[in-house]
XYZ file of C-alpha atoms in Angstrom:
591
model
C -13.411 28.885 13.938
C -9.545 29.483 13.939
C -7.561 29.726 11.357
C -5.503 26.951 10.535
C -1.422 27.338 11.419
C 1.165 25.080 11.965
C -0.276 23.702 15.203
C -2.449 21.275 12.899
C 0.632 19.049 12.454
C 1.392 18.730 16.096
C -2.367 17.889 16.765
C -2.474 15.016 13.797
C 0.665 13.348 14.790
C -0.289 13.106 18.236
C -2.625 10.499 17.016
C 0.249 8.133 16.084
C 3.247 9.152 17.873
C 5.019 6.259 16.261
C 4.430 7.495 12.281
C 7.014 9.912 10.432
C 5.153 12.729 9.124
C 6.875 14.424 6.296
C 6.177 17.398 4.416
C 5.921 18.664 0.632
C 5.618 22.223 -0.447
C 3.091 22.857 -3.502
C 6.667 23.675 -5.507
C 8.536 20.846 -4.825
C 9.161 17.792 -6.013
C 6.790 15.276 -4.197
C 8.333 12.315 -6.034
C 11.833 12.953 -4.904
C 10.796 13.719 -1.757
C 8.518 10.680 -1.013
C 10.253 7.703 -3.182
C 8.048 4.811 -3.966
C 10.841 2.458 -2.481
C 9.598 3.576 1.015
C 6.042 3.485 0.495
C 3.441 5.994 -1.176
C 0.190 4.981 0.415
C -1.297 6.643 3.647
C -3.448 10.068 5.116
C -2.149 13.608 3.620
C -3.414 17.242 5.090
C -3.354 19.956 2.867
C -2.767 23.621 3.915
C -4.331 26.157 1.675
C -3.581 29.864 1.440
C -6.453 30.971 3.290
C -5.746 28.603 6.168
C -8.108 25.831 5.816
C -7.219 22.558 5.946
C -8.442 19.320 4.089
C -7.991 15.769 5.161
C -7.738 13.195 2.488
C -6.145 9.899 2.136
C -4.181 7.859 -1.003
C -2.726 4.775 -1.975
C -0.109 6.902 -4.050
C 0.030 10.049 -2.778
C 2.015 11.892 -4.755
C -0.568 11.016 -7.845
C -2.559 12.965 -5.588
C -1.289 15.816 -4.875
C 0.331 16.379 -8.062
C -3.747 16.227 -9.244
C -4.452 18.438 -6.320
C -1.772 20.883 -7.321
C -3.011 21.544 -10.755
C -7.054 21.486 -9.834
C -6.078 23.626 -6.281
C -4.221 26.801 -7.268
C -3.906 28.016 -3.546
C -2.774 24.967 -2.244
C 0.382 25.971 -0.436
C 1.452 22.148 1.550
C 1.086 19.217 2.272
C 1.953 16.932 5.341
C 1.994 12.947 4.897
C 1.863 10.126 7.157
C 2.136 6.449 6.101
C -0.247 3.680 6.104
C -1.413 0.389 5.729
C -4.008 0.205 3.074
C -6.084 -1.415 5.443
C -6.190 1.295 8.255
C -6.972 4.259 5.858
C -10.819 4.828 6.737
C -9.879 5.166 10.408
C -6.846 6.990 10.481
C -8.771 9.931 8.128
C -11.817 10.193 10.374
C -9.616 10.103 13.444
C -7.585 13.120 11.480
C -10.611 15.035 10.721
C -12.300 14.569 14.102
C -9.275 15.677 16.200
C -9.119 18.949 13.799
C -12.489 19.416 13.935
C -12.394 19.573 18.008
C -9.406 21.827 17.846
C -11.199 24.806 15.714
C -9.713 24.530 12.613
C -11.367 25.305 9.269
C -11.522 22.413 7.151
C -12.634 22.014 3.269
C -15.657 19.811 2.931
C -14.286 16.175 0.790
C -18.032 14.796 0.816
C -19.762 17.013 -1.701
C -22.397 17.548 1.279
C -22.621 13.821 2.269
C -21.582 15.048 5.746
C -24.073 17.183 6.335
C -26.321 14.356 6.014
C -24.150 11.890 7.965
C -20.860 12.475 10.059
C -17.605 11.085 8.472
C -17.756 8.623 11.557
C -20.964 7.440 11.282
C -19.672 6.621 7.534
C -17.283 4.504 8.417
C -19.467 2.704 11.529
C -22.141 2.541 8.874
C -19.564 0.546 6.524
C -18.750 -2.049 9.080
C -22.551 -2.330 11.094
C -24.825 -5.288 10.676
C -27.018 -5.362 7.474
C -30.515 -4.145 8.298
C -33.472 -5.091 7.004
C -35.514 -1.776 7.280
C -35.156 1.644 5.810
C -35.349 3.312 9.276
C -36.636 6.882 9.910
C -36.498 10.221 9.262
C -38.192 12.626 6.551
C -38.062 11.780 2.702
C -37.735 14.918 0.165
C -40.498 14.853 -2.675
C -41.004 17.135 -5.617
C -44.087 17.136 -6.822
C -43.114 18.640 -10.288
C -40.724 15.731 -10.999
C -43.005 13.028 -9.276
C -45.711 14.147 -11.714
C -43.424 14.180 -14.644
C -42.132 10.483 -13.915
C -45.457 9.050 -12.694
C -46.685 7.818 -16.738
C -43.743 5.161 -16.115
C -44.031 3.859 -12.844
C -47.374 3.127 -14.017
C -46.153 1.103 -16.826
C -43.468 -0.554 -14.321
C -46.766 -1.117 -12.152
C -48.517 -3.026 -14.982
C -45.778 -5.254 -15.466
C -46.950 -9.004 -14.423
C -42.851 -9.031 -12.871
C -43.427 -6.052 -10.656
C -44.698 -7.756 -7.539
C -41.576 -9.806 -6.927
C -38.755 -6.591 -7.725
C -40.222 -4.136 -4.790
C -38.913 -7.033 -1.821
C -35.670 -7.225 -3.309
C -34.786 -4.054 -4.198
C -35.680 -3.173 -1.050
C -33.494 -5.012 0.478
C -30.921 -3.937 -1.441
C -31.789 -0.355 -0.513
C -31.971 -0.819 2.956
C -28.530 -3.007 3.338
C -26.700 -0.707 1.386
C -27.198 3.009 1.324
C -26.464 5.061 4.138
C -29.694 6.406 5.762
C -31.882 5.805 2.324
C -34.770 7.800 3.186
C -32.532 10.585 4.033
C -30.304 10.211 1.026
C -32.780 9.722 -1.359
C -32.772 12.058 -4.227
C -30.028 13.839 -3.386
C -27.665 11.126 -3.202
C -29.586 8.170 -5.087
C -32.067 7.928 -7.180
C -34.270 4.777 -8.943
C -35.936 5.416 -12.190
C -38.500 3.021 -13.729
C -38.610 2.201 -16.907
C -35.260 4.153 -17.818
C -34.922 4.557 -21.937
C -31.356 2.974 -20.946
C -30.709 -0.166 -23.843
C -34.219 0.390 -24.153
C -34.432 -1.865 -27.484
C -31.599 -4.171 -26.904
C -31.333 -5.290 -23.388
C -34.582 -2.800 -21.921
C -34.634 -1.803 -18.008
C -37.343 -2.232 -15.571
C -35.685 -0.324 -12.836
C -32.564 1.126 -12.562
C -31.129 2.565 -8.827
C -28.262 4.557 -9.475
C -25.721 6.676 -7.002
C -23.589 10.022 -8.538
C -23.234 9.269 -12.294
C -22.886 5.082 -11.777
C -25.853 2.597 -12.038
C -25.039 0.571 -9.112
C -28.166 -1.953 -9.515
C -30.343 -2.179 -12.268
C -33.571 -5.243 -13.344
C -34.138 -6.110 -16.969
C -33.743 -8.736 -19.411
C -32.962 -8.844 -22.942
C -35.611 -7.373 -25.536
C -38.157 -10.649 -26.559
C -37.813 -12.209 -23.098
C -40.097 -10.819 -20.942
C -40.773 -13.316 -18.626
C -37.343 -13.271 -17.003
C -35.976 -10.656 -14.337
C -32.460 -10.396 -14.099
C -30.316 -8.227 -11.804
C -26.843 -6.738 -12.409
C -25.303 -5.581 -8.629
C -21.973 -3.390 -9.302
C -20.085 -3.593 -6.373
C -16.433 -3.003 -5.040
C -13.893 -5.273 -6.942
C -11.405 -4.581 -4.139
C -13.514 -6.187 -1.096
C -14.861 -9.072 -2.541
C -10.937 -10.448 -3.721
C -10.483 -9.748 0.208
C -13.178 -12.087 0.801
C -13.091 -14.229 -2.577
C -9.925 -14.073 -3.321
C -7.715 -12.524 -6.544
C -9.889 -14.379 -9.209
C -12.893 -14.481 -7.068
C -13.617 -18.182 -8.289
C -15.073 -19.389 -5.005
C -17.766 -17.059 -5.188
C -19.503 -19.105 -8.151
C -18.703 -22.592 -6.548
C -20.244 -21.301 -3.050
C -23.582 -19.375 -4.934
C -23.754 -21.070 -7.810
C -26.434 -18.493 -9.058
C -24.418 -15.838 -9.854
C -22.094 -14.156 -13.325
C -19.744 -11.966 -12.514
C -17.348 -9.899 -14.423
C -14.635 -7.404 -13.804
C -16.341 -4.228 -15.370
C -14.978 -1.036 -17.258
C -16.250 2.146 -15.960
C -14.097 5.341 -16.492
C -16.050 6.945 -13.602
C -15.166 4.533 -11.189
C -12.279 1.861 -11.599
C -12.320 -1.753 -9.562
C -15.966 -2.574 -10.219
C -17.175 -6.090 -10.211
C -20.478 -6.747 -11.643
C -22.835 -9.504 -10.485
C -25.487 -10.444 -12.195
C -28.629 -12.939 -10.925
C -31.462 -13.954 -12.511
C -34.716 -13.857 -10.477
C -35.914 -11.716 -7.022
C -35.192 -14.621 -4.787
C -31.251 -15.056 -5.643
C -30.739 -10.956 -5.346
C -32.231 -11.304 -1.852
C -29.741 -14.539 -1.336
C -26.975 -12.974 -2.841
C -26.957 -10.181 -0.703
C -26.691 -12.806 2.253
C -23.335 -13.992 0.493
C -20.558 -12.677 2.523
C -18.996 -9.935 1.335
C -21.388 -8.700 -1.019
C -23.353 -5.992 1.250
C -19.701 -4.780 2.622
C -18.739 -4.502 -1.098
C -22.044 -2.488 -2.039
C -21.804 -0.466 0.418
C -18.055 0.667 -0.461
C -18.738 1.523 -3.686
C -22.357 3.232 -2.768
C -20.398 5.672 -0.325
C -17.522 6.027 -2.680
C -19.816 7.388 -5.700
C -22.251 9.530 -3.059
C -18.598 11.100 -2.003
C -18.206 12.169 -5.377
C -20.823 14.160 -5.473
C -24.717 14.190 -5.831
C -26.500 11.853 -7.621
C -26.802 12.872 -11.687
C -30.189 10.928 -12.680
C -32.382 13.300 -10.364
C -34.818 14.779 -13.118
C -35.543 10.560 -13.989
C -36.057 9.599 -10.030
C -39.659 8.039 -9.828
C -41.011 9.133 -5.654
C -44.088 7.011 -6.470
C -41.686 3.649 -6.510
C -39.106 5.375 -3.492
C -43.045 5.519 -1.850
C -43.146 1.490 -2.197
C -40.002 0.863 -1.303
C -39.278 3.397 1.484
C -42.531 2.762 2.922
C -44.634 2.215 5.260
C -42.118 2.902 7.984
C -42.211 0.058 11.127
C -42.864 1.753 14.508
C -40.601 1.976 16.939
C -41.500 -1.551 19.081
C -42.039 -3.321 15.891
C -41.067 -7.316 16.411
C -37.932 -8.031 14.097
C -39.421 -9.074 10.703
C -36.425 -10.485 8.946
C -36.624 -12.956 11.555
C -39.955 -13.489 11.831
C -39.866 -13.907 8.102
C -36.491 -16.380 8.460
C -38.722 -17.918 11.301
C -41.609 -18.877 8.685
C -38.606 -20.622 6.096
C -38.076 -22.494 8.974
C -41.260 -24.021 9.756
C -41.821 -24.293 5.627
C -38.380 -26.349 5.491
C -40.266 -28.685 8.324
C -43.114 -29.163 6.807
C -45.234 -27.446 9.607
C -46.927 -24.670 7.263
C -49.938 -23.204 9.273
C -47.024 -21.964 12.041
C -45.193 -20.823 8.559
C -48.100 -18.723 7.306
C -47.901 -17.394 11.142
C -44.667 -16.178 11.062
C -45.173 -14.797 7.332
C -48.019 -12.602 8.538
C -46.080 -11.522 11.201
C -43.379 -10.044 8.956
C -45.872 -8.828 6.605
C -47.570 -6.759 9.497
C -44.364 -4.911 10.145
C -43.551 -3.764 5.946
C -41.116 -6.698 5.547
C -41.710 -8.871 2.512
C -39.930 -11.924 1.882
C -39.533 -13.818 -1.384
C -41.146 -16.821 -0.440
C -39.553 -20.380 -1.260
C -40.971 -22.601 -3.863
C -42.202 -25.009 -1.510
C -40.753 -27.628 -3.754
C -37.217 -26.555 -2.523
C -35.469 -26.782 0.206
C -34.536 -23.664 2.438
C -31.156 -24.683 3.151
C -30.138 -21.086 3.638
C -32.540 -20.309 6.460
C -30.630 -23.285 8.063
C -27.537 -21.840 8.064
C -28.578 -18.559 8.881
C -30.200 -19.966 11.988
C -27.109 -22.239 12.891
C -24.734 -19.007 13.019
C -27.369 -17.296 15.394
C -27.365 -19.767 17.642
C -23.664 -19.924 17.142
C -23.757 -16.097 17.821
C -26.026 -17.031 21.116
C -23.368 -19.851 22.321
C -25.992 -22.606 21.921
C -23.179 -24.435 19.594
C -25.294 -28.232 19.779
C -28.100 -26.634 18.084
C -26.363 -24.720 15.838
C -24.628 -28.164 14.412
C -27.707 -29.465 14.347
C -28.441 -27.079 11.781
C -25.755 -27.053 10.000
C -25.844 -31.068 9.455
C -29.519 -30.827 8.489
C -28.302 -27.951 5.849
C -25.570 -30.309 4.313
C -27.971 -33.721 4.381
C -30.246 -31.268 2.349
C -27.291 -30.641 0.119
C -25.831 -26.861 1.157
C -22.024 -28.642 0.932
C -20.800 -25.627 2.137
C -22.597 -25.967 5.798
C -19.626 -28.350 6.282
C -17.184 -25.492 6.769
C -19.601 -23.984 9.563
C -19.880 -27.280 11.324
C -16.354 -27.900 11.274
C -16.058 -24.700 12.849
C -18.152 -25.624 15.643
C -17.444 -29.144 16.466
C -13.714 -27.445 16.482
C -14.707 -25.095 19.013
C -16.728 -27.832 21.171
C -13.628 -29.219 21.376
C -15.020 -32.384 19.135
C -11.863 -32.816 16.484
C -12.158 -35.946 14.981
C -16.215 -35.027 14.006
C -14.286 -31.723 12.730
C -11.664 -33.217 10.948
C -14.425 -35.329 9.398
C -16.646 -32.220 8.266
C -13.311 -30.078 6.762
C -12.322 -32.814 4.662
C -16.043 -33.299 3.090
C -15.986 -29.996 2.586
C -12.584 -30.098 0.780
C -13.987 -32.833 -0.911
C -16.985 -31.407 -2.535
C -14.557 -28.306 -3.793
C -14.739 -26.084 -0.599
C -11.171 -25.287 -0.265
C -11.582 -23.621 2.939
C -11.341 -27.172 4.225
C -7.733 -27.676 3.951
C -7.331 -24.764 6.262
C -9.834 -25.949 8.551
C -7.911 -29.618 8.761
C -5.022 -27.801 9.165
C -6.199 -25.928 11.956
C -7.534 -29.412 13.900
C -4.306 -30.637 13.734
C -2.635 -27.656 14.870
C -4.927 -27.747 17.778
C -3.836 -31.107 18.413
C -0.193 -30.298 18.132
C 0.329 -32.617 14.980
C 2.455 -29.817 13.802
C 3.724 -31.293 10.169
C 0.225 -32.397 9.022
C -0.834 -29.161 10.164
C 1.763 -28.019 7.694
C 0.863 -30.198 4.951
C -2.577 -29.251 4.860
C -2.255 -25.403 5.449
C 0.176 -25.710 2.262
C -2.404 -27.215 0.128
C -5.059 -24.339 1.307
C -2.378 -21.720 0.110
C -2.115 -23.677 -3.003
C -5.658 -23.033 -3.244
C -5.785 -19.161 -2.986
C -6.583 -19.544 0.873
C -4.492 -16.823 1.731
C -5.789 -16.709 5.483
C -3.881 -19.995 5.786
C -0.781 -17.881 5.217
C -0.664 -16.834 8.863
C -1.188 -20.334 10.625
C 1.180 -22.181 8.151
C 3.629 -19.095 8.897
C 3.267 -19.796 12.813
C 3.418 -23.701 12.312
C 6.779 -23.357 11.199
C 7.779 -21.194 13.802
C 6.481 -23.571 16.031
C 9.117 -25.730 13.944
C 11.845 -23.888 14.353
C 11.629 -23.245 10.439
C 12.261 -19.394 11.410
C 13.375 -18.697 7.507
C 10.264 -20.369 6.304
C 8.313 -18.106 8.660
C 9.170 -15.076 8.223
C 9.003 -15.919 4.533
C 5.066 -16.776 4.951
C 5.137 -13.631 6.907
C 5.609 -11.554 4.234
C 3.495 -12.886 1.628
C 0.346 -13.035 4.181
C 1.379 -9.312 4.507
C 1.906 -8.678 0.924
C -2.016 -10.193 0.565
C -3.488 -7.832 3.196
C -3.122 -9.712 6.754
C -1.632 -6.687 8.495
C -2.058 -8.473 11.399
C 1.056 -10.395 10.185
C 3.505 -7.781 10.457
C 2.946 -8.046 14.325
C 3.774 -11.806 14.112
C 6.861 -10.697 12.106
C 7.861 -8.415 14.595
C 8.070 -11.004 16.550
C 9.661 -13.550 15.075
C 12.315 -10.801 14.544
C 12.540 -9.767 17.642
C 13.209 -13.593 18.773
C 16.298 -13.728 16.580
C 17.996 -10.536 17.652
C 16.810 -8.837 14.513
C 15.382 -5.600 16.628
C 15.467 -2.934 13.176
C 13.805 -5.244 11.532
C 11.412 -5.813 14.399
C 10.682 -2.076 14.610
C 9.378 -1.416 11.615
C 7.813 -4.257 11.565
C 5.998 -3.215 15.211
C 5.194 0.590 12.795
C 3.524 -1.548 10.397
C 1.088 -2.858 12.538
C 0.458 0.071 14.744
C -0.337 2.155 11.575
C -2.564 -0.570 10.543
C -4.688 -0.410 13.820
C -3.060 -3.332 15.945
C -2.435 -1.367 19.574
C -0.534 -4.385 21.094
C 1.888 -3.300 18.361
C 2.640 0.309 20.331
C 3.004 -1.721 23.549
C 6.011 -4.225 21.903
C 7.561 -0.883 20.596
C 7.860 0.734 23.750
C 9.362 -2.214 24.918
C 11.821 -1.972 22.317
C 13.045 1.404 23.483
C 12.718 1.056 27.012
C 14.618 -2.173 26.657
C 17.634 0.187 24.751
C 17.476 2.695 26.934
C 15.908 4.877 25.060
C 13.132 6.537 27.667
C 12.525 9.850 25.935
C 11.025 7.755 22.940
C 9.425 5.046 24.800
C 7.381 6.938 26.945
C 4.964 8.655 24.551
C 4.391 5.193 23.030
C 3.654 3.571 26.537
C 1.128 6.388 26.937
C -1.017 6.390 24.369
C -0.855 2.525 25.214
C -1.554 2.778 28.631
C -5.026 0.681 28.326
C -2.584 -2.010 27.903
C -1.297 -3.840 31.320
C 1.684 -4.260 30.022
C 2.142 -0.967 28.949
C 0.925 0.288 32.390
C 3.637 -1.824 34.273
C 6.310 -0.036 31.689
C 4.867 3.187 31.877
C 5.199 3.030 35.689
C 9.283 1.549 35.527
C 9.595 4.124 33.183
C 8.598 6.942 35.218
C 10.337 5.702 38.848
C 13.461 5.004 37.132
C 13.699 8.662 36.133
C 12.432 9.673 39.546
C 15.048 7.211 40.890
C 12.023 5.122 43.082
C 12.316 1.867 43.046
C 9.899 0.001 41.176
C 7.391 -2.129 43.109
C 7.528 -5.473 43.375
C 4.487 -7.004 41.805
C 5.326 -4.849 38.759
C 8.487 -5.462 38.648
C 7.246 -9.245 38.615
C 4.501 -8.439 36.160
C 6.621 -6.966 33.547
């Protein structure tokens, strides 16, 4: 390994050829340099006196580093690049990979957690499908402690409630830690009967990750036939899904308490709490829930290792870390899914079927009361076939889930009689679901109108979706008054869809900008959304400065854009203008 030098800039902001990187020396004054008028959030690498190098990223960064000054006495600068909130996670592992690749010595920010996975296969881990196994790979043990802890898994065991906790938290395990079996004990733990509010409110299990409980079973003291579960997850993702109050998420579960909690270890935590085995396994089917988990899972494992070790309990991680499915094992959440099916139909000898199936393969289900409907293995069977392209079957589905009372399968088959192209069966399904408090259906009857070019009740009813919190409706109502001519009214939609984290609206902005002469404005507009991950945005600012002339700027851009057609055709007028060759003429035509 080399030692770091100044060449680690140049390799960085190679990456993004279109972001200012500025510097701060560990002396100076990083809040003069760095107002907050122009923007404080974005990826920072530090230099330190013995040459190594450490990636990190910051939504005020000069909070940071002053922090980083006082803990990091050879810390000796600091080079910043802006950006969107949004595009953080990818911009730091693409920093740390292209470092990595080039020699230099960088300090480890994971506490370890990279030795057991690769900062990119964090963040692809973040984003990937929920599964519903543990996977492979060895599990630590320790005999010592799994002796020590053994007297209380055997009074968890004895429990008459134990049965129905191990599918669950399973689940849970398996959807939202990173590799559990390999993470196990060094980054989480579970404990069973912890001594935690042992008289008042007394624990069955607790799984917890660094020094946070992050899921824990219980009830209060006198009531032990109930099992409830309290989920801390990230506050920050579910108001991205939810919204700022996250209201919607009680009117779409209706199962569910939730409450902005107060932990000095780890700020922007929402609690959720359920009551029962079978709503902790449907909860973690509501959207946004797993993604949350998972963020604040990876967040408190990055902190460092996990703090309730001597309490962790390997004869419960042995129930719900094992057995492990071989390799050609048939899918058991759907063969499980399969059997709530043929329960919901009545046709229970093919249920039991598909039950053993999944049981044969380590995955158990909560079963259904088979007084109750399973309207959820309805819908999740109308989005796969939705996800196959078989869109009649999947409304089929989703009209059988909202006779049996699931009003929110409406917004799902409005979606696909939409995209079948059906829009007055679409129209009809949004405005039920607005009806029955979905407000999600405003947008969608907004967005059957705009299909059919009714532009002004497309505006009326994307307006009264903003009014309810349905900020996605931001962006159409924004580009049905463009489509108006209502430019002002636009760009002013624009910015507030931008200002409530739809970076894809700064390219739209750009845009719109661009139309009305306003090229500045446009630019840094086009910055915005490049930072922020949008590559069409590097094509429309090359365009910008190839259009003024300006080659020696445009042509880096229309490089590391050159995936793009359009950035191709430029890239090639660009180059035989300077070489004085005449352009040919299909790309002449083309661009």
């Amino acid at each position: 390994m080399q030692d770091s030098h100044p060449d680690h800039v140049a390799a960085v902001a190679a990456l993004w050829p279109y972001v200012k990187v500025e510097r701060v020396g560990a002396s100076q004054p990083a809040a003069r340099l760095l107002p907050a008028s122009r923007g404080r959030c974005g990826l920072y690498v530090l230099r330190f006196a013995d040459g190594a190098l450490q990636v990190g990223r910051a939504t005020d960064v000069v909070t940071r580093f002053a922090a980083l000054c006082r803990s990091e006495n050879d810390l000796v600068e600091m080079h910043f690049w802006r950006f969107a909130k949004a595009g953080l996670d990818s911009a730091e592992q693409s920093a740390i990979g292209v470092l990595r690749q080039a020699g230099f010595r960088l300090r480890d920010t994971g506490n370890g957690l990279d030795d057991l996975l690769a900062p990119a296969g964090q963040l692809a881990w973040l984003t990937s499908p929920p599964a519903d196994t543990v996977g492979a790979g060895a599990r630590p043990d320790r005999p010592e402690l799994r002796a020590a802890n053994l007297p209380k898994f055997r009074t968890l065991q004895a429990d008459p409630r134990f049965g129905a906790l191990l599918p669950a938290v399973r689940r849970y395990l398996a959807r939202t830690m990173p590799l559990p079996r390999r993470t196990e004990f060094s980054r989480w733990s579970v404990s069973a009967r912890p001594a935690t509010n042992e008289h008042a409110w007394p624990r069955l299990l607790t799984v917890s990750v660094n020094c946070l409980e992050t899921l824990y079973a219980g009830a209060p003291a006198g009531e032990p036939h109930r099992t409830i579960f309290h989920v801390n997850v990230d506050l920050a993702v579910m108001q991205r899904q939810w919204g700022a109050d996250v209201e919607e998420l009680a009117e779409r579960f209706g199962a569910v308490y939730y409450y902005q909690a107060g932990y000095r270890a780890r700020p922007g935590v929402l609690a959720l709490q359920v009551e029962g085995a079978r709503n902790l396994i449907r909860l973690l089917d509501v959207p946004g829930v797993v993604e949350a988990a998972r963020r604040l899972n990876l967040d408190m494992m990055r902190k460092g290792p996990a703090l309730q070790r001597r309490s962790h309990s390997f004869a419960l991680a042995d129930l719900l870390l094992e057995p492990v499915p071989p390799a050609d094992a048939p899918a058991d959440a759907d063969a499980f899914q399969q059997g709530e099916l043929c329960a919901e139909r009545g046709e229970h000898e093919q249920a039991e079927l598909w039950y053993a199936r999944a049981a044969a393969t380590g995955y158990q289900g909560v079963r259904r009361n088979p007084d109750w409907s399973s309207i959820w293995a309805l819908i999740a069977w109308g989005r796969q076939f939705a996800a196959d392209g078989d869109l009649p079957s999947a409304a089929s589905c989703y009209e059988s889930a909202a006779d049996a009372g699931a009003t929110e399968a409406y917004l799902d088959l409005g979606d696909t009689r939409l995209e079948l192209g059906e829009t007055g069966d679409a129209a009809a399904a949004f405005r039920t679901a607005a009806a029955c408090g979905h407000h999600a259906g405003w947008h969608g009857l907004g967005l059957v109108h705009h299909e059919r070019g009714e532009l002004r009740q497309a505006r009326r009813h994307y307006l009264r979706a903003v009014d309810f919190g349905q900020t996605q409706a931001l962006v159409d109502l924004a580009d049905c008054h463009a489509e108006l001519g209502e430019t002002e009214q636009a760009a002013g939609c624009y910015r507030e869809a931008i200002a409530a984290g739809h970076t894809d609206a700064h390219l739209s902005l750009g845009d719109l900008l661009h139309q009305r002469g306003d090229d500045d404005g446009a630019e840094q507009q086009f910055r915005h959304a490049a930072a922020a991950g949008h590559p069409e945005a590097v094509t429309r600012l090359g365009r910008l400065f190839y259009d003024r002339g300006d080659l020696d700027a445009a042509e880096p851009l229309l490089r590391a854009a050159s995936d793009d057609p359009e950035a191709a055709h430029l890239l090639d007028r660009l180059l035989r203008r300077r070489s004085d060759i005449p352009a040919a003429p299909d790309l002449l035509a083309a661009a």
